[in-house]
XYZ file of C-alpha atoms in Angstrom:
686
model
C 30.891 32.505 -24.950
C 31.056 28.844 -23.866
C 34.064 26.813 -24.984
C 32.646 23.512 -26.195
C 36.142 22.022 -26.586
C 37.205 22.365 -22.951
C 37.411 19.094 -21.057
C 37.224 18.488 -17.317
C 38.271 15.535 -15.155
C 36.385 13.949 -12.263
C 38.474 16.045 -9.861
C 37.447 19.182 -11.738
C 33.775 18.168 -11.583
C 34.076 17.655 -7.822
C 35.604 21.122 -7.468
C 32.840 22.707 -9.550
C 30.092 21.088 -7.479
C 31.823 21.414 -4.107
C 31.790 17.651 -3.404
C 34.297 14.831 -3.073
C 35.439 12.687 -5.987
C 33.528 9.737 -4.536
C 30.289 11.649 -5.131
C 31.170 12.113 -8.802
C 31.791 8.353 -9.135
C 28.393 7.689 -7.566
C 26.680 10.072 -10.007
C 28.230 8.254 -12.944
C 26.954 4.902 -11.681
C 23.489 6.003 -10.577
C 22.460 8.443 -13.325
C 22.011 7.087 -16.841
C 21.962 10.626 -18.255
C 25.367 11.568 -16.807
C 27.539 12.870 -19.687
C 29.734 10.316 -21.440
C 33.537 10.726 -21.451
C 34.988 12.527 -24.458
C 38.657 11.905 -23.740
C 41.227 10.768 -21.228
C 41.685 7.126 -20.314
C 39.447 4.387 -18.957
C 40.755 4.944 -15.425
C 40.956 8.743 -15.722
C 38.290 9.921 -18.197
C 37.596 13.525 -19.161
C 34.247 15.118 -19.970
C 33.054 18.127 -21.945
C 32.805 21.072 -19.581
C 29.648 22.412 -21.246
C 27.880 19.036 -20.889
C 28.898 18.742 -17.233
C 27.671 22.247 -16.395
C 24.322 21.588 -18.083
C 23.865 18.286 -16.221
C 24.774 19.782 -12.835
C 22.299 22.603 -13.321
C 19.555 20.191 -14.390
C 20.147 18.142 -11.246
C 20.047 21.234 -9.045
C 23.639 20.624 -7.979
C 25.002 23.814 -9.492
C 23.338 27.202 -9.726
C 26.174 28.838 -11.634
C 29.828 27.975 -12.127
C 32.009 30.489 -10.246
C 33.968 32.564 -12.798
C 37.338 31.516 -11.401
C 36.411 27.819 -11.640
C 35.217 28.224 -15.231
C 38.472 29.955 -16.207
C 40.564 27.376 -14.359
C 38.831 24.463 -16.087
C 39.293 26.167 -19.462
C 42.977 26.634 -18.646
C 43.698 23.036 -17.601
C 41.668 21.732 -20.570
C 43.517 23.858 -23.137
C 44.551 21.774 -26.174
C 48.173 22.994 -25.928
C 48.409 22.398 -22.183
C 48.124 24.594 -19.087
C 51.558 26.260 -19.441
C 50.762 27.615 -22.908
C 47.318 28.628 -21.663
C 48.855 30.432 -18.674
C 51.280 32.271 -20.958
C 48.495 33.431 -23.286
C 46.384 34.411 -20.283
C 49.220 36.339 -18.657
C 49.873 38.276 -21.865
C 46.226 39.279 -22.147
C 45.943 40.177 -18.450
C 49.010 42.407 -18.873
C 47.276 44.026 -21.847
C 44.106 44.506 -19.769
C 46.211 46.009 -16.974
C 48.394 48.297 -19.095
C 46.260 49.122 -22.163
C 42.602 48.381 -21.342
C 41.307 50.293 -24.374
C 43.369 48.120 -26.712
C 41.824 45.031 -25.149
C 38.297 46.415 -25.439
C 38.844 47.166 -29.117
C 40.353 43.753 -29.889
C 37.726 41.797 -27.945
C 34.719 43.547 -29.520
C 33.676 40.957 -32.065
C 34.167 37.321 -32.970
C 36.882 35.028 -31.671
C 38.470 35.085 -35.133
C 38.692 38.880 -35.017
C 40.147 38.723 -31.502
C 42.841 36.229 -32.564
C 43.712 38.373 -35.580
C 44.007 41.677 -33.674
C 45.672 40.490 -30.461
C 49.250 39.937 -31.725
C 49.728 43.597 -32.707
C 48.199 44.804 -29.454
C 50.313 42.392 -27.402
C 53.479 43.462 -29.235
C 53.003 47.001 -27.949
C 52.640 46.078 -24.288
C 55.225 43.251 -24.279
C 57.865 45.440 -25.971
C 57.188 48.212 -23.464
C 57.605 45.909 -20.430
C 60.232 43.399 -21.567
C 62.233 45.194 -24.258
C 62.290 44.725 -28.059
C 61.042 41.447 -29.518
C 64.379 39.572 -29.947
C 65.301 40.249 -26.295
C 61.991 39.078 -24.895
C 61.462 35.821 -23.007
C 57.718 36.228 -23.555
C 57.052 35.728 -27.259
C 53.941 37.216 -28.828
C 51.465 34.401 -29.575
C 50.525 34.310 -33.251
C 46.892 34.455 -34.391
C 46.230 30.745 -35.150
C 47.574 29.726 -31.711
C 45.376 32.321 -30.021
C 42.108 31.135 -31.553
C 41.696 28.057 -29.260
C 42.479 30.343 -26.312
C 39.826 32.944 -27.134
C 37.121 31.721 -24.671
C 39.768 31.398 -21.940
C 41.120 34.904 -22.605
C 37.649 36.456 -22.506
C 36.936 34.626 -19.244
C 40.232 35.744 -17.706
C 39.513 39.368 -18.628
C 36.088 39.083 -16.980
C 37.711 37.509 -13.915
C 40.106 40.473 -13.679
C 37.239 42.970 -13.721
C 36.701 42.508 -9.976
C 39.973 41.883 -8.121
C 42.241 43.167 -10.910
C 44.584 41.547 -13.413
C 47.379 40.912 -10.898
C 45.224 38.930 -8.479
C 43.536 37.045 -11.307
C 46.928 35.890 -12.614
C 48.202 35.068 -9.104
C 45.157 32.858 -8.574
C 45.650 30.944 -11.827
C 49.418 30.628 -11.460
C 49.050 29.572 -7.822
C 46.561 26.870 -8.782
C 48.967 25.611 -11.448
C 51.900 25.489 -9.022
C 49.800 23.685 -6.402
C 48.672 21.151 -8.993
C 52.285 20.356 -9.998
C 54.260 20.344 -6.714
C 57.062 18.107 -8.002
C 57.693 20.201 -11.089
C 58.667 23.399 -9.275
C 60.853 24.221 -6.266
C 59.180 27.082 -4.426
C 60.753 29.551 -2.016
C 58.372 30.270 0.899
C 57.393 33.931 0.988
C 58.560 34.556 4.615
C 62.013 33.244 3.680
C 62.095 35.364 0.507
C 61.179 38.447 2.536
C 63.941 37.703 5.067
C 66.521 37.310 2.292
C 65.411 40.590 0.691
C 65.682 42.421 4.018
C 69.177 41.042 4.599
C 70.166 42.422 1.191
C 68.613 45.818 1.968
C 67.235 48.399 -0.480
C 68.578 47.910 -3.992
C 67.851 49.618 -7.305
C 69.023 46.696 -9.459
C 68.417 43.137 -8.244
C 69.485 39.854 -9.845
C 68.227 36.308 -9.278
C 70.212 33.934 -11.530
C 67.927 30.969 -10.712
C 64.690 32.892 -10.442
C 62.115 30.065 -10.638
C 58.682 31.584 -9.995
C 60.135 35.017 -9.140
C 59.349 34.994 -5.414
C 62.748 36.445 -4.442
C 62.609 39.226 -7.022
C 59.070 40.079 -5.960
C 60.177 40.259 -2.335
C 62.957 42.659 -3.354
C 60.347 45.181 -4.525
C 58.727 45.359 -1.067
C 59.738 48.053 1.402
C 59.324 45.699 4.371
C 58.470 42.075 5.006
C 54.983 43.017 6.193
C 54.218 45.398 3.330
C 52.745 44.458 -0.035
C 54.909 44.706 -3.120
C 55.626 48.408 -3.610
C 58.047 49.300 -6.411
C 60.933 51.668 -5.819
C 61.391 54.379 -8.464
C 63.574 53.130 -11.298
C 64.001 49.652 -9.846
C 65.242 46.985 -12.249
C 64.685 43.251 -11.789
C 66.924 40.793 -13.632
C 66.409 37.045 -13.593
C 67.247 33.896 -15.472
C 65.844 30.365 -15.381
C 66.769 27.248 -17.292
C 63.102 26.464 -18.053
C 61.954 28.804 -20.874
C 58.262 28.267 -20.100
C 58.741 29.089 -16.418
C 60.857 32.123 -17.328
C 57.956 33.466 -19.400
C 55.412 32.852 -16.624
C 57.689 34.549 -14.092
C 58.275 37.564 -16.335
C 54.512 38.032 -16.667
C 54.012 37.593 -12.920
C 56.589 40.275 -12.103
C 55.305 42.660 -14.780
C 51.789 42.387 -13.351
C 52.863 42.796 -9.717
C 55.268 45.729 -10.023
C 56.080 48.739 -12.177
C 59.802 47.940 -12.077
C 61.728 47.175 -15.245
C 61.574 43.393 -15.723
C 64.234 41.505 -17.676
C 63.938 37.720 -17.392
C 66.083 35.487 -19.605
C 65.815 31.783 -20.398
C 68.832 29.505 -20.032
C 71.256 28.014 -17.519
C 73.013 30.925 -15.779
C 76.201 28.916 -15.191
C 76.566 27.589 -18.750
C 74.828 30.363 -20.734
C 74.881 33.519 -18.634
C 72.654 36.195 -20.148
C 73.890 38.947 -17.798
C 77.635 39.041 -18.366
C 77.755 42.859 -18.308
C 75.448 43.319 -15.306
C 76.735 44.747 -12.028
C 73.677 44.705 -9.797
C 73.295 46.285 -6.365
C 72.129 42.980 -4.900
C 71.686 39.335 -5.848
C 69.277 36.869 -4.250
C 69.436 33.195 -5.112
C 67.804 29.874 -4.219
C 69.906 27.623 -6.469
C 69.332 23.952 -7.265
C 71.097 21.776 -4.684
C 73.490 18.854 -5.158
C 73.793 19.051 -8.936
C 76.731 17.119 -10.373
C 76.107 18.176 -13.971
C 76.457 21.940 -13.460
C 79.183 22.488 -16.060
C 82.315 21.538 -14.133
C 84.265 20.254 -17.154
C 83.462 22.988 -19.683
C 83.770 25.907 -17.212
C 87.160 25.101 -15.723
C 88.755 28.390 -16.878
C 85.769 30.679 -16.386
C 86.617 34.150 -15.048
C 83.874 33.929 -12.406
C 85.890 31.579 -10.188
C 87.732 34.372 -8.363
C 87.780 32.408 -5.115
C 88.770 29.023 -6.511
C 87.424 26.486 -8.984
C 84.490 24.637 -7.348
C 84.684 20.869 -7.158
C 82.221 18.812 -9.190
C 80.256 18.153 -5.978
C 80.139 21.855 -5.023
C 77.586 23.295 -7.442
C 76.319 25.647 -4.710
C 79.755 27.308 -4.459
C 79.612 27.882 -8.222
C 76.303 29.727 -7.774
C 77.784 31.788 -4.928
C 80.696 32.918 -7.090
C 78.456 33.551 -10.094
C 76.284 35.868 -7.995
C 79.344 37.674 -6.583
C 80.646 38.211 -10.125
C 77.381 39.911 -11.157
C 77.166 42.548 -8.392
C 79.065 45.813 -8.145
C 81.860 46.378 -5.617
C 80.135 46.553 -2.258
C 77.053 44.754 -3.623
C 75.251 42.268 -1.375
C 74.569 38.622 -2.204
C 72.196 36.400 -0.188
C 72.117 32.705 -1.132
C 70.113 29.820 0.324
C 72.513 26.914 0.868
C 72.350 23.290 2.015
C 74.063 22.884 5.416
C 76.651 20.483 3.983
C 78.133 23.331 1.909
C 79.450 24.873 5.143
C 81.583 21.876 6.064
C 82.272 19.550 3.096
C 86.015 19.054 2.687
C 85.751 19.397 -1.089
C 84.742 23.045 -0.686
C 87.152 24.157 2.049
C 89.561 26.003 -0.290
C 86.793 28.140 -1.782
C 85.342 28.807 1.696
C 88.781 29.788 2.954
C 89.335 32.312 0.156
C 85.851 33.788 0.629
C 86.778 34.346 4.279
C 90.312 35.687 3.686
C 89.174 38.290 1.182
C 86.236 39.431 3.306
C 83.555 38.335 0.847
C 81.653 36.047 3.232
C 80.005 38.152 5.918
C 77.519 35.815 7.644
C 76.326 32.224 7.807
C 72.854 31.867 9.316
C 71.345 28.464 10.137
C 67.577 28.396 9.606
C 65.129 26.193 11.518
C 64.049 22.849 10.127
C 61.061 23.330 7.835
C 62.074 26.751 6.493
C 62.191 25.648 2.832
C 62.374 22.473 0.751
C 63.849 20.015 1.535
C 61.927 20.574 4.770
C 63.671 17.897 6.824
C 67.045 19.660 7.103
C 68.052 23.068 8.550
C 69.177 25.104 5.534
C 71.666 28.000 5.728
C 71.685 31.558 4.449
C 75.034 32.909 3.285
C 75.321 36.690 3.212
C 78.215 37.969 1.099
C 79.501 41.348 -0.046
C 81.727 41.851 -3.072
C 84.927 43.243 -1.512
C 85.797 46.880 -2.192
C 89.004 46.542 -0.182
C 90.513 43.994 2.168
C 89.089 44.317 5.705
C 91.563 45.383 8.383
C 90.303 42.906 10.985
C 88.004 40.500 9.152
C 85.282 38.872 11.202
C 82.246 36.822 10.208
C 78.807 36.565 11.814
C 77.574 33.075 12.701
C 73.947 32.711 13.787
C 71.604 29.805 14.468
C 67.825 30.320 14.468
C 67.092 26.616 14.931
C 65.403 27.224 18.285
C 62.472 28.840 16.444
C 61.432 25.654 14.627
C 57.710 24.972 14.640
C 55.919 21.742 15.380
C 55.173 19.331 12.525
C 54.269 20.889 9.183
C 53.417 24.289 10.609
C 56.817 25.714 9.682
C 59.085 27.943 11.780
C 58.039 30.865 13.938
C 58.949 33.293 11.166
C 58.386 36.416 13.229
C 60.910 35.271 15.846
C 63.341 34.126 13.135
C 63.126 37.476 11.378
C 63.495 39.543 14.559
C 66.491 37.547 15.837
C 68.334 37.346 12.503
C 67.792 40.952 11.413
C 68.696 42.306 14.847
C 71.993 40.384 14.905
C 72.794 41.213 11.254
C 71.869 44.886 11.663
C 74.178 45.333 14.654
C 77.028 43.491 12.955
C 76.557 45.289 9.612
C 76.609 48.740 11.270
C 79.495 48.199 13.691
C 81.434 45.228 12.367
C 81.086 43.543 15.755
C 78.525 41.740 17.876
C 78.595 40.715 21.516
C 78.082 36.998 21.992
C 74.470 35.902 22.182
C 74.660 32.404 23.696
C 72.897 29.812 21.608
C 71.979 32.384 18.942
C 74.822 34.405 17.410
C 78.442 35.438 17.721
C 81.013 37.377 15.731
C 84.133 35.285 15.109
C 87.542 36.389 13.762
C 88.225 34.808 10.381
C 91.607 33.507 11.556
C 89.850 31.168 13.998
C 87.985 29.502 11.132
C 90.963 29.014 8.815
C 91.961 25.551 9.987
C 92.154 22.318 7.996
C 88.364 21.992 7.770
C 87.176 25.634 7.423
C 83.922 24.484 9.005
C 81.347 27.296 8.957
C 78.415 25.449 10.559
C 77.145 27.971 13.165
C 76.134 25.348 15.745
C 79.776 24.228 16.059
C 81.016 27.687 17.017
C 78.247 29.294 19.079
C 78.551 29.441 22.868
C 75.897 27.295 24.590
C 73.087 28.955 26.528
C 74.267 30.172 29.931
C 74.087 27.700 32.766
C 71.768 29.920 34.799
C 69.451 30.276 31.857
C 69.526 26.535 31.187
C 68.774 25.414 34.735
C 66.234 28.207 35.134
C 64.344 27.024 32.071
C 64.368 23.436 33.320
C 62.930 24.571 36.643
C 60.158 26.453 34.856
C 59.361 23.406 32.726
C 59.268 21.154 35.793
C 56.891 23.492 37.608
C 54.575 23.732 34.574
C 54.605 19.937 34.212
C 53.682 19.460 37.888
C 50.822 21.940 37.534
C 49.574 20.279 34.348
C 49.659 16.807 35.884
C 47.594 18.054 38.835
C 45.095 19.559 36.373
C 45.018 16.284 34.430
C 44.101 14.395 37.591
C 41.276 16.837 38.301
C 39.932 16.546 34.741
C 40.051 12.736 34.549
C 36.519 11.718 33.525
C 34.518 9.404 35.719
C 34.482 5.746 34.727
C 31.583 5.007 32.374
C 28.798 2.727 33.420
C 28.948 -0.898 32.278
C 26.417 -3.276 30.877
C 24.299 -0.572 29.302
C 22.743 -1.422 25.934
C 23.238 1.101 23.148
C 20.040 3.169 22.820
C 18.145 3.222 19.530
C 17.954 6.852 18.424
C 16.767 8.374 15.168
C 19.792 9.596 13.230
C 20.417 12.395 10.769
C 23.462 13.322 8.681
C 25.505 16.466 8.275
C 24.278 16.688 4.680
C 20.631 16.613 5.782
C 21.282 19.246 8.458
C 22.975 21.475 5.866
C 20.012 21.160 3.478
C 17.618 21.976 6.344
C 19.593 25.100 7.262
C 20.631 23.829 10.713
C 24.264 24.338 9.772
C 26.394 25.865 7.015
C 29.166 23.838 5.405
C 32.329 25.498 3.979
C 35.622 24.115 2.667
C 39.118 25.572 2.896
C 40.457 27.620 -0.016
C 43.639 27.395 -2.103
C 44.512 31.049 -1.557
C 43.228 34.379 -0.349
C 43.763 38.108 -0.481
C 43.753 38.609 3.308
C 47.007 38.326 5.298
C 45.676 36.410 8.307
C 46.934 33.303 10.137
C 45.744 30.075 8.551
C 44.390 27.095 10.480
C 45.906 23.989 8.868
C 44.863 20.359 9.118
C 47.995 19.765 11.197
C 46.941 22.499 13.641
C 43.575 20.796 14.081
C 45.136 17.361 14.585
C 47.668 18.603 17.172
C 45.472 21.187 18.901
C 47.900 24.040 18.192
C 47.228 27.602 17.038
C 47.005 28.730 13.399
C 50.420 28.288 11.788
C 49.941 28.308 8.032
C 49.902 30.792 5.174
C 47.909 30.959 1.948
C 49.254 31.983 -1.464
C 47.853 35.313 -2.581
C 44.868 35.021 -4.918
C 41.466 36.558 -5.522
C 39.712 33.819 -3.551
C 37.738 34.947 -0.526
C 39.206 33.103 2.484
C 36.837 31.333 4.868
C 37.335 32.958 8.289
C 36.517 30.986 11.419
C 34.086 32.176 14.104
C 33.578 31.060 17.719
C 31.407 27.950 17.802
C 32.450 26.694 14.365
C 33.366 22.999 14.147
C 36.351 22.163 11.930
C 36.998 18.648 10.590
C 40.032 17.367 8.589
C 38.987 15.314 5.561
C 42.264 13.455 4.932
C 44.229 10.980 6.995
C 41.557 8.911 8.707
C 41.809 10.504 12.161
C 38.694 10.982 14.320
C 39.126 14.679 15.066
C 36.728 17.615 15.247
C 37.740 20.954 16.756
C 35.438 23.621 18.155
C 36.745 27.113 17.403
C 37.213 29.318 20.460
C 37.842 33.067 20.790
C 41.635 32.574 20.531
C 41.405 30.815 17.160
C 38.494 32.805 15.719
C 39.369 34.983 12.731
C 41.892 32.527 11.257
C 41.493 31.497 7.627
C 40.450 27.921 6.941
C 43.233 25.957 5.257
C 43.070 23.266 2.615
C 41.955 19.790 3.632
C 39.500 21.164 6.203
C 35.724 21.424 6.288
C 34.003 23.995 8.502
C 30.548 23.403 9.975
C 28.818 26.512 11.320
C 25.814 25.358 13.400
C 22.715 27.467 13.941
C 22.825 28.021 17.745
C 19.020 27.758 17.880
C 19.185 24.223 16.443
C 22.579 22.689 17.266
C 25.024 22.776 20.169
C 28.580 22.939 18.732
C 30.112 20.624 21.365
C 27.337 18.092 20.824
C 28.016 18.250 17.074
C 31.798 17.944 17.438
C 31.579 15.106 19.945
C 29.374 12.848 17.839
C 31.422 13.587 14.717
C 34.442 12.074 16.495
C 32.923 8.618 16.921
C 35.173 5.916 15.442
C 32.318 3.970 13.856
C 30.892 7.218 12.494
C 34.167 8.040 10.748
C 34.542 4.509 9.423
C 31.174 4.500 7.654
C 31.751 7.987 6.183
C 35.272 7.334 4.864
C 36.468 6.192 1.458
C 39.847 4.597 0.873
C 42.408 5.043 -1.867
C 45.733 3.279 -2.253
C 47.601 5.900 -0.240
C 45.049 7.932 1.708
C 41.732 7.941 3.522
C 39.183 10.630 2.693
C 36.236 11.592 4.856
C 32.889 12.565 3.306
C 31.732 14.969 6.017
C 28.173 15.075 4.662
C 27.740 11.386 5.531
C 28.697 11.755 9.203
C 25.785 10.950 11.487
C 24.435 12.277 14.792
C 21.255 11.632 16.738
C 18.164 13.801 16.474
C 17.842 15.308 19.958
C 16.244 18.464 21.353
C 18.607 21.317 22.166
C 18.453 20.775 25.958
C 19.478 17.134 25.575
C 22.249 18.172 23.157
C 23.721 20.498 25.783
C 24.010 17.665 28.292
C 26.136 15.734 25.830
C 27.943 18.933 24.875
C 29.046 19.603 28.468
C 30.506 16.098 28.708
C 32.263 16.396 25.360
C 33.717 19.791 26.388
C 35.124 18.217 29.592
C 36.700 15.432 27.517
C 38.275 18.045 25.251
C 39.836 19.849 28.234
C 41.196 16.526 29.500
C 42.656 15.739 26.071
C 44.357 19.128 25.831
C 45.820 18.743 29.320
C 47.227 15.322 28.390
C 48.728 16.752 25.207
C 50.382 19.609 27.105
C 51.741 17.217 29.717
C 53.282 15.117 26.953
C 54.983 18.131 25.365
C 56.298 19.394 28.696
C 57.552 15.938 29.588
C 59.466 15.677 26.304
C 60.897 19.165 26.849
C 62.016 18.288 30.379
C 63.687 15.049 29.273
C 65.451 16.774 26.378
C 66.608 19.586 28.656
C 67.946 17.133 31.217
C 69.933 15.263 28.564
C 71.354 18.545 27.269
C 72.100 19.827 30.773
C 73.896 16.664 31.859
C 75.961 16.504 28.667
C 76.996 20.189 28.593
C 77.663 20.426 32.340
C 74.882 22.844 33.291
C 73.115 20.154 35.348
C 74.960 18.137 38.013
C 74.408 14.348 38.084
C 73.929 14.275 41.869
């Protein structure tokens, strides 16, 4: 049943039709029969979804709206807002997942009948998963509130028929989180998996600042590379200060695991809902640098076993809260800002955590591991003391060397292997031989000075001199070899005085309509765990470095000979996919062109797409960004043999460009290594 009340914005229309927003603006100007706005503002109007779909079909621009897009547009156009719509949808998807017959009975009939029958059916499944009504974070929607949601709920149930209720909800929730990046602080999944593995297997797990539930979900997995697999009898406890987010997270966890889920709403520091809990493990990504965390009203709280945190030390309050809610011997892993390891205002609490053996490890992560991405965050691993250690020592580790380039994020596999290997050895034996530049085990007494500075970089031994000079020699040899290759690849000087030839031109859009190439855009998520080629990877010429949130979307996988073009930023870049990059998923902000080899040479296509004038005429400009309309890019109409001549030249230019880029990176590495070697004494000045 079509929902005539659902509205859609220009961005939503562009997503439905698979075009840019500029195309939607052109349609409004050029077509007198384009539907009139029914809401919104003059600068950001909204349109009736049913009218838009009918117009797109009449124009031949839309054969059928994909089910997920229809449901998404119904969700964002819900009269009570997307959060309420997501909550209603999650409840129904849980009903479809747990009691499908109840859903079939309730949905057989009119929307009014559905709204009347759903509350009783939802009560059964919500009570079973979240406890009796008064204890539930997820309230049962009442009939009148469900009536406007009926078309959305039917669409969501249909969407779940293929990939399942869990993936349907992950897709919708992921879209919502992506659309509101400033509203939510997300924990990257590789980091959540690392924190869960540091904590180890646990039957009861607590996250007192659970957010979207990523840490609790990671705790249900048997390994970082395995999908969520519940342990028998596992119990997940969480709390979040945002009641709406707490409800969404409870539904997400209930759909993704069979564990007992108990999520509460409220500030864990001021209104702790788990005072009697003694969990096996606690994982926490708390809010950073909060001054208003309850310092004045909580001065005599029993949780401050290791000292009353200063007003500026909210993170140390979260650490002690988590320690107070685990059993003796229970593990706590907390993501911390690096300043918490050295601020003078927190030295007394740090000192007592060390003296009593509660703090077991401080691990510095690479830059880009989690928001804020511009600083190297720390992981603190703690254990609630069962008895005072005879010879207390603490593990200090620094994984900063595994930082990635640009926005690609760290090399998570190397981070995980290095951190878990060092922690595993230390946790089993209580000791660890020094690993220069990476990890060492330090007696607590050596840290108990006036500063109690726990920053790992200030205590780790530097890399060995032999290793340092050996690496510099390797870099120098690679740089020499690359510079020789660069000289060999330098293109011949172009001829001068030649007039530009007049050639018949075509556009990417015309070639796509003629079947000479296929055009695909990157997705917002995917069900396949494969490396993702990001726009940054294309711009820098590096390998796939990204990840996609899990959803029911089918990822676009690259093949050799594909041409990939970034659509944001204004750069003149087009990358031809080779065997090494083939099989990666296409990330957001990228368009993939798959030429028919009988009609188009890929290097010819990529080369002409990189022309500066070509990009200029195909770009549109907003106040803060430049967007490329790939369909408007032009190239000459040439026979295949003539294309290959151009293609060979463009391929040679690409090799030259890559050699120059490598030489630049090696040069920077050599200079940085020389500075480090001269300052730490591993390189002599003479």
